[in-house]
Coordinates of C-alpha atoms in Angstrom, one line a residue:
M1 CA -155.9 169.2 -92.1
E2 CA -159.6 168.3 -92.4
P3 CA -161.1 166.1 -89.7
S4 CA -161.9 162.6 -90.9
T5 CA -165.5 161.5 -91.2
N6 CA -164.5 157.9 -91.1
G7 CA -164.2 156.5 -87.6
D8 CA -161.8 153.8 -88.8
D9 CA -159.4 156.4 -90.3
V10 CA -158.9 158.7 -87.2
A11 CA -155.2 157.9 -86.7
S12 CA -154.3 158.9 -90.3
T13 CA -155.7 162.5 -89.7
I14 CA -153.7 163.1 -86.5
D15 CA -149.9 163.7 -86.6
I16 CA -149.3 163.8 -82.9
A17 CA -151.1 164.3 -79.6
L18 CA -150.0 166.6 -76.7
V19 CA -151.3 165.2 -73.5
D20 CA -151.1 167.0 -70.1
F21 CA -150.3 164.5 -67.3
V22 CA -152.5 166.3 -64.8
M23 CA -156.1 166.7 -65.9
P24 CA -159.5 166.5 -64.3
K25 CA -161.4 163.1 -64.3
M26 CA -158.8 161.3 -66.4
N27 CA -155.0 161.8 -66.0
G28 CA -152.5 161.5 -68.8
F29 CA -151.6 158.0 -67.9
Q30 CA -155.2 156.8 -68.1
L31 CA -155.7 158.7 -71.4
C32 CA -152.6 157.1 -72.9
R33 CA -153.7 153.6 -71.9
A34 CA -157.1 154.2 -73.4
I35 CA -155.6 155.4 -76.6
R36 CA -153.4 152.3 -76.9
Q37 CA -156.4 150.1 -76.4
D38 CA -158.4 151.7 -79.2
D39 CA -157.6 150.0 -82.5
R40 CA -158.3 153.2 -84.5
I41 CA -155.7 155.4 -82.8
R42 CA -153.4 153.0 -80.9
S43 CA -150.4 153.9 -83.1
M44 CA -150.8 157.7 -82.7
P45 CA -147.6 159.4 -81.4
I46 CA -148.0 161.0 -78.0
I47 CA -146.0 163.7 -76.0
L48 CA -146.6 164.1 -72.3
M49 CA -146.6 167.6 -70.8
S50 CA -145.8 167.9 -67.1
A51 CA -144.1 170.2 -64.6
K52 CA -142.1 167.1 -63.6
S53 CA -140.8 166.0 -66.9
D54 CA -137.8 164.0 -65.6
R55 CA -140.0 161.9 -63.3
I56 CA -142.6 161.3 -66.1
R57 CA -139.9 160.2 -68.5
E58 CA -138.4 157.8 -66.0
H59 CA -141.5 156.2 -64.6
F60 CA -144.3 156.6 -67.2
V61 CA -143.1 157.3 -70.8
Q62 CA -142.5 153.6 -71.6
Q63 CA -145.6 152.4 -69.8
T64 CA -147.9 155.0 -71.5
G65 CA -146.3 154.6 -74.9
A66 CA -145.5 158.3 -75.1
M67 CA -142.6 159.2 -77.3
D68 CA -141.3 162.0 -75.1
A69 CA -142.1 164.3 -72.3
I70 CA -141.7 168.1 -72.2
A71 CA -141.4 170.2 -69.0
K72 CA -143.8 173.1 -68.3
P73 CA -143.5 175.9 -68.8
F74 CA -141.9 175.7 -72.2
D75 CA -141.4 178.2 -75.1
A76 CA -142.4 177.8 -78.7
Q77 CA -138.9 176.8 -79.8
A78 CA -138.7 173.9 -77.3
L79 CA -142.1 172.7 -78.3
V80 CA -141.3 172.8 -82.0
A81 CA -138.1 170.8 -81.4
V82 CA -139.8 168.1 -79.4
L83 CA -142.7 167.9 -81.9
E84 CA -140.3 167.6 -84.9
N85 CA -138.3 164.9 -83.2
A86 CA -141.4 162.9 -82.3
V87 CA -142.8 163.2 -85.9
R88 CA -139.5 162.2 -87.4
R89 CA -139.2 159.1 -85.1
A90 CA -142.8 158.1 -85.9
E91 CA -142.1 158.4 -89.7
Q92 CA -138.9 156.3 -89.3
W93 CA -140.8 153.6 -87.4
R94 CA -143.5 153.5 -90.0
S95 CA -140.9 153.3 -92.8
R96 CA -139.1 150.5 -91.1
L97 CA -142.4 148.6 -90.7
D98 CA -143.4 149.2 -94.3
S99 CA -140.1 147.9 -95.6
I100 CA -140.4 144.6 -93.8
A101 CA -144.2 144.0 -93.9
V102 CA -144.2 142.2 -97.2
D103 CA -141.3 140.0 -96.1
V104 CA -143.0 139.1 -92.9
L105 CA -146.2 138.0 -94.5
E106 CA -144.4 136.0 -97.3
N107 CA -142.1 134.2 -94.8
L108 CA -144.9 133.4 -92.5
E109 CA -146.6 131.5 -95.3
V110 CA -143.6 129.3 -96.1
T111 CA -142.2 128.8 -92.6
E112 CA -141.9 125.2 -91.5
E113 CA -141.8 124.6 -87.8
R114 CA -139.4 122.0 -86.3
E115 CA -140.7 120.3 -83.2
D116 CA -137.3 120.1 -81.5
E117 CA -136.7 123.9 -81.7
M118 CA -139.6 125.2 -79.6
P119 CA -141.3 123.9 -76.4
E120 CA -144.8 122.5 -76.5
S121 CA -147.6 124.4 -74.9
D122 CA -151.3 124.5 -74.9
G123 CA -153.3 126.8 -77.3
D124 CA -153.7 127.5 -80.9
S125 CA -150.3 127.9 -82.7
A126 CA -151.0 130.9 -85.0
L127 CA -147.6 132.2 -85.9
A128 CA -144.0 130.7 -86.1
G129 CA -140.8 131.5 -87.9
D130 CA -137.1 132.1 -88.0
L131 CA -135.8 135.3 -86.3
S132 CA -133.0 135.6 -88.9
V133 CA -135.7 136.0 -91.5
I134 CA -138.5 137.7 -89.6
P135 CA -137.3 140.4 -87.1
I136 CA -138.9 140.0 -83.6
G137 CA -139.8 143.7 -83.7
A138 CA -142.0 143.2 -86.7
V139 CA -143.6 140.1 -85.1
L140 CA -144.5 142.1 -82.0
Q141 CA -145.8 145.0 -84.0
L142 CA -148.0 142.7 -86.1
L143 CA -149.4 141.2 -82.8
Q144 CA -150.1 144.7 -81.6
L145 CA -151.8 145.8 -84.8
E146 CA -154.0 142.7 -84.8
G147 CA -154.8 143.1 -81.1
Q148 CA -153.7 139.5 -80.3
T149 CA -153.9 137.8 -76.9
G150 CA -151.6 134.9 -76.2
S151 CA -148.0 133.9 -75.6
L152 CA -145.0 134.6 -77.8
V153 CA -142.0 132.4 -77.1
A154 CA -138.6 133.0 -78.6
T155 CA -135.4 131.0 -78.2
D156 CA -131.8 131.2 -79.5
G157 CA -131.1 127.7 -78.2
K158 CA -129.7 128.9 -74.9
I159 CA -132.2 131.5 -73.7
E160 CA -136.0 131.3 -73.8
V161 CA -138.0 134.5 -73.6
T162 CA -141.8 134.5 -73.2
V163 CA -143.8 137.6 -74.0
A164 CA -147.4 137.6 -72.6
M165 CA -149.7 139.7 -74.9
R166 CA -153.2 141.0 -74.1
Q167 CA -155.1 142.6 -76.9
G168 CA -151.9 143.7 -78.6
L169 CA -150.2 145.1 -75.5
I170 CA -147.3 143.5 -73.5
D171 CA -148.5 142.3 -70.1
L172 CA -145.2 140.7 -68.9
V173 CA -142.0 139.3 -70.3
Q174 CA -140.1 136.5 -68.6
A175 CA -137.0 134.5 -69.4
H176 CA -135.2 131.2 -68.6
G177 CA -131.5 131.0 -69.0
A178 CA -130.9 134.8 -69.2
G179 CA -128.2 136.5 -67.2
S180 CA -128.5 137.6 -63.6
E181 CA -129.0 141.2 -64.7
F182 CA -132.5 140.2 -65.9
R183 CA -133.6 138.8 -62.5
L184 CA -136.3 140.9 -60.8
G185 CA -134.4 141.3 -57.6
R186 CA -131.6 143.2 -59.4
Y187 CA -133.9 146.1 -60.1
F188 CA -134.8 146.5 -56.4
V189 CA -131.1 146.3 -55.5
E190 CA -130.2 148.9 -58.1
K191 CA -132.8 151.3 -56.7
G192 CA -131.4 150.8 -53.2
L193 CA -134.6 149.3 -51.9
V194 CA -133.0 146.0 -50.8
D195 CA -129.6 144.4 -50.5
P196 CA -128.5 141.2 -52.3
E197 CA -128.5 139.5 -48.9
D198 CA -132.1 140.4 -48.4
I199 CA -133.0 138.6 -51.7
D200 CA -130.9 135.5 -50.7
R201 CA -132.6 135.3 -47.3
L202 CA -136.1 135.5 -48.8
L203 CA -135.2 132.8 -51.4
R204 CA -133.8 130.5 -48.7
N205 CA -136.9 130.9 -46.5
R206 CA -139.1 130.2 -49.5
L207 CA -137.2 127.0 -50.3
S208 CA -137.3 125.9 -46.7
T209 CA -141.1 125.9 -46.6
R210 CA -142.7 122.5 -46.8
E211 CA -145.8 123.1 -48.9
P212 CA -147.6 120.7 -51.2
P213 CA -146.3 121.0 -54.8
W214 CA -149.7 122.1 -56.1
V215 CA -149.6 125.2 -53.8
G216 CA -146.6 126.6 -55.7
H217 CA -144.0 129.1 -54.5
K218 CA -144.6 132.9 -54.2
R219 CA -142.4 135.0 -56.5
I220 CA -139.7 137.2 -55.1
G221 CA -141.6 140.4 -55.9
D222 CA -144.7 139.3 -53.9
L223 CA -142.4 138.2 -51.0
L224 CA -140.8 141.6 -50.9
V225 CA -144.2 143.3 -50.9
E226 CA -145.4 141.1 -48.1
A227 CA -142.2 141.8 -46.2
G228 CA -142.9 145.5 -46.5
R229 CA -139.6 146.1 -48.4
V230 CA -141.2 147.4 -51.6
T231 CA -144.6 148.7 -52.6
R232 CA -146.9 147.4 -55.3
V233 CA -146.2 150.4 -57.3
Q234 CA -142.4 149.8 -57.1
L235 CA -143.0 146.1 -58.0
T236 CA -145.0 147.2 -61.1
E237 CA -142.2 149.6 -62.1
A238 CA -139.6 146.9 -61.7
L239 CA -141.6 144.4 -63.8
A240 CA -142.0 147.1 -66.5
R241 CA -138.3 147.6 -66.6
Q242 CA -137.5 143.9 -66.6
S243 CA -140.0 143.3 -69.4
S244 CA -138.8 146.2 -71.5
E245 CA -135.1 145.2 -71.1
L246 CA -135.8 141.6 -72.1
V247 CA -137.4 142.9 -75.3
Y248 CA -134.4 145.1 -75.9
E249 CA -132.2 142.0 -75.5
L250 CA -134.5 140.1 -77.9
L251 CA -133.9 142.7 -80.6
R252 CA -130.2 142.0 -80.5
W253 CA -130.5 138.4 -81.3
P254 CA -129.2 137.7 -84.8
K255 CA -130.9 134.3 -85.0
G256 CA -133.4 132.0 -83.2
H257 CA -137.0 130.8 -83.6
F258 CA -140.3 132.1 -82.3
K259 CA -143.8 130.8 -81.9
F260 CA -147.0 132.6 -81.0
R261 CA -150.0 130.7 -79.5
R262 CA -153.4 132.1 -78.8
T263 CA -154.0 131.4 -75.2
A264 CA -155.8 133.1 -72.3
V265 CA -153.5 135.3 -70.2
A266 CA -152.3 133.2 -67.3
P267 CA -150.6 134.1 -64.0
P268 CA -148.3 135.8 -63.3
A269 CA -148.8 137.9 -66.4
D270 CA -152.5 138.3 -65.6
G271 CA -151.6 139.7 -62.2
A272 CA -148.9 142.1 -63.6
G273 CA -151.1 143.5 -66.4
L274 CA -148.5 146.0 -67.5
G275 CA -150.1 146.9 -70.8
L276 CA -146.8 148.1 -72.4
P277 CA -147.3 149.5 -75.9
V278 CA -145.2 147.6 -78.4
A279 CA -144.3 150.6 -80.5
S280 CA -142.6 152.6 -77.7
V281 CA -140.7 149.5 -76.3
V282 CA -139.5 148.4 -79.7
M283 CA -138.5 151.9 -80.8
E284 CA -136.4 152.4 -77.6
G285 CA -135.0 148.9 -78.2
F286 CA -133.8 149.9 -81.7
R287 CA -132.2 153.0 -80.3
R288 CA -130.4 151.0 -77.7
V289 CA -129.2 148.5 -80.3
D290 CA -127.6 151.3 -82.3
E291 CA -126.0 152.8 -79.1
W292 CA -124.8 149.3 -78.0
R293 CA -122.7 149.1 -81.2
L294 CA -121.0 152.4 -80.4
V295 CA -120.4 151.6 -76.7
E296 CA -119.1 148.1 -77.4
G297 CA -116.7 149.4 -80.0
G298 CA -115.5 152.1 -77.7
L299 CA -115.0 149.8 -74.7
G300 CA -113.1 147.1 -76.6
S301 CA -112.4 143.8 -74.9
F302 CA -114.6 143.2 -71.8
D303 CA -111.6 141.5 -70.2
S304 CA -109.6 144.8 -70.2
V305 CA -108.7 146.2 -66.7
L306 CA -109.6 149.8 -66.1
V307 CA -107.5 152.3 -64.0
A308 CA -108.8 155.5 -62.6
D309 CA -106.8 158.6 -63.5
R310 CA -106.6 160.3 -60.1
T311 CA -105.1 163.5 -61.6
A312 CA -108.0 164.0 -64.0
I313 CA -110.5 163.1 -61.3
E314 CA -109.1 165.7 -58.9
A315 CA -109.4 168.3 -61.6
V316 CA -113.2 167.9 -61.9
D317 CA -116.1 168.2 -59.5
V318 CA -116.9 164.6 -58.9
D319 CA -119.9 165.5 -56.7
R320 CA -121.6 166.7 -59.9
L321 CA -121.5 163.2 -61.3
A322 CA -124.7 161.2 -61.1
K323 CA -125.0 158.6 -58.4
A324 CA -124.6 155.7 -60.8
E325 CA -121.5 157.4 -62.4
Q326 CA -119.9 157.8 -59.0
K327 CA -120.6 154.2 -58.1
L328 CA -118.9 152.8 -61.2
L329 CA -116.0 155.2 -60.9
D330 CA -115.4 154.0 -57.4
M331 CA -115.4 150.4 -58.7
V332 CA -112.5 151.1 -61.1
D333 CA -109.6 149.9 -58.9
G334 CA -107.0 148.8 -61.4
K335 CA -107.9 145.1 -60.7
R336 CA -111.4 144.5 -61.9
T337 CA -112.1 143.9 -65.6
I338 CA -114.9 145.7 -67.4
R339 CA -116.8 142.4 -67.3
E340 CA -116.4 142.1 -63.5
I341 CA -117.4 145.8 -62.9
V342 CA -120.6 145.3 -65.0
Q343 CA -121.5 142.1 -63.2
Q344 CA -120.9 143.5 -59.7
S345 CA -122.6 146.8 -60.4
H346 CA -126.2 145.4 -60.1
M347 CA -127.0 147.5 -63.1
S348 CA -128.1 146.5 -66.6
S349 CA -125.2 145.8 -68.9
F350 CA -126.3 148.5 -71.2
D351 CA -126.4 151.2 -68.5
A352 CA -123.2 150.1 -66.9
C353 CA -121.3 149.9 -70.2
K354 CA -122.6 153.2 -71.3
I355 CA -121.3 154.9 -68.2
L356 CA -117.9 153.2 -68.4
F357 CA -117.7 154.3 -72.0
Q358 CA -118.5 157.9 -71.0
L359 CA -115.8 157.8 -68.2
L360 CA -113.3 156.6 -70.8
E361 CA -114.3 159.3 -73.2
A362 CA -113.9 161.9 -70.4
R363 CA -110.5 160.4 -69.6
L364 CA -111.4 159.9 -66.0
V365 CA -110.4 156.3 -66.5
R366 CA -108.1 154.4 -68.9
R367 CA -107.3 150.9 -69.9
R368 CA -104.4 149.4 -68.0
S369 CA -101.5 148.8 -70.3
G370 CA -99.6 145.5 -70.4

């Protein structure tokens, strides 16, 4: 293809970018962040190349907005497969946006906001609507394309989720009324960095301090950092996971209302500064929504009790199971329901249910009859 002479049309001339994670002067993470902050090329698909592909995928793919990572060294066949998959996903995303773009704009023009449905806040209300009419993924993408800074609040009447945006990127996502799986401490417990008792102890100590109300309370993440239990890097990773998973949950809402206000980025979002690209978070969210349907259908009732098949387990090499798989398999005791296992696992519902579904499919566990 011929290079574009128009600086504003750079992205349309580039199908995909292969970025090495280790480079002189600027590493892959820094380059990806710079690309996502450039209005001309922020939507360009990116594949990271690294000798440690698994680690890159786990810790940096979502934060950089890369679509995938490929391990070095790689052969031509593997590279072509990754490239074709990334291009196909990019085309599907653009098609999905194109199909709803007109509806979004038309419905934004006729939306009437009800004062009792959304909380009041300071700032210029620039956007509001009904989630059953305007998908939250389209709203987020519109805010990214326009490089907006402000606060997007969505509610389904029970849960309220606030997405802090800075120049079209997601700085932080927080929720009120969401389940315990979305609490920040859960991510540290899942990683084995702290125990639930450590979290409870820190929270009790915080509540026992007698400080003036204008001083405010430190958040659990900062308390854990100060106590030396987690590092700032680990805190940032946990906040990125928490924010991403809250967006994934938002994408599952069949109805609700949203409002976006142009405001300056305020603490704690200002301190977090995650800069998550909307496209990669929403695309992963759509993938999870589709997978959720399959998993939920396979698991059936969450009140079902699971029983381990000891004969089947003895016939396989359990040591080859991932740590999370072994953990959930050990929790299947013939007494706990699926719901109880998920709640007590200190994992996200999606990850826990997916593993239980896989154990059922592998016939290592079965539903208790009667």
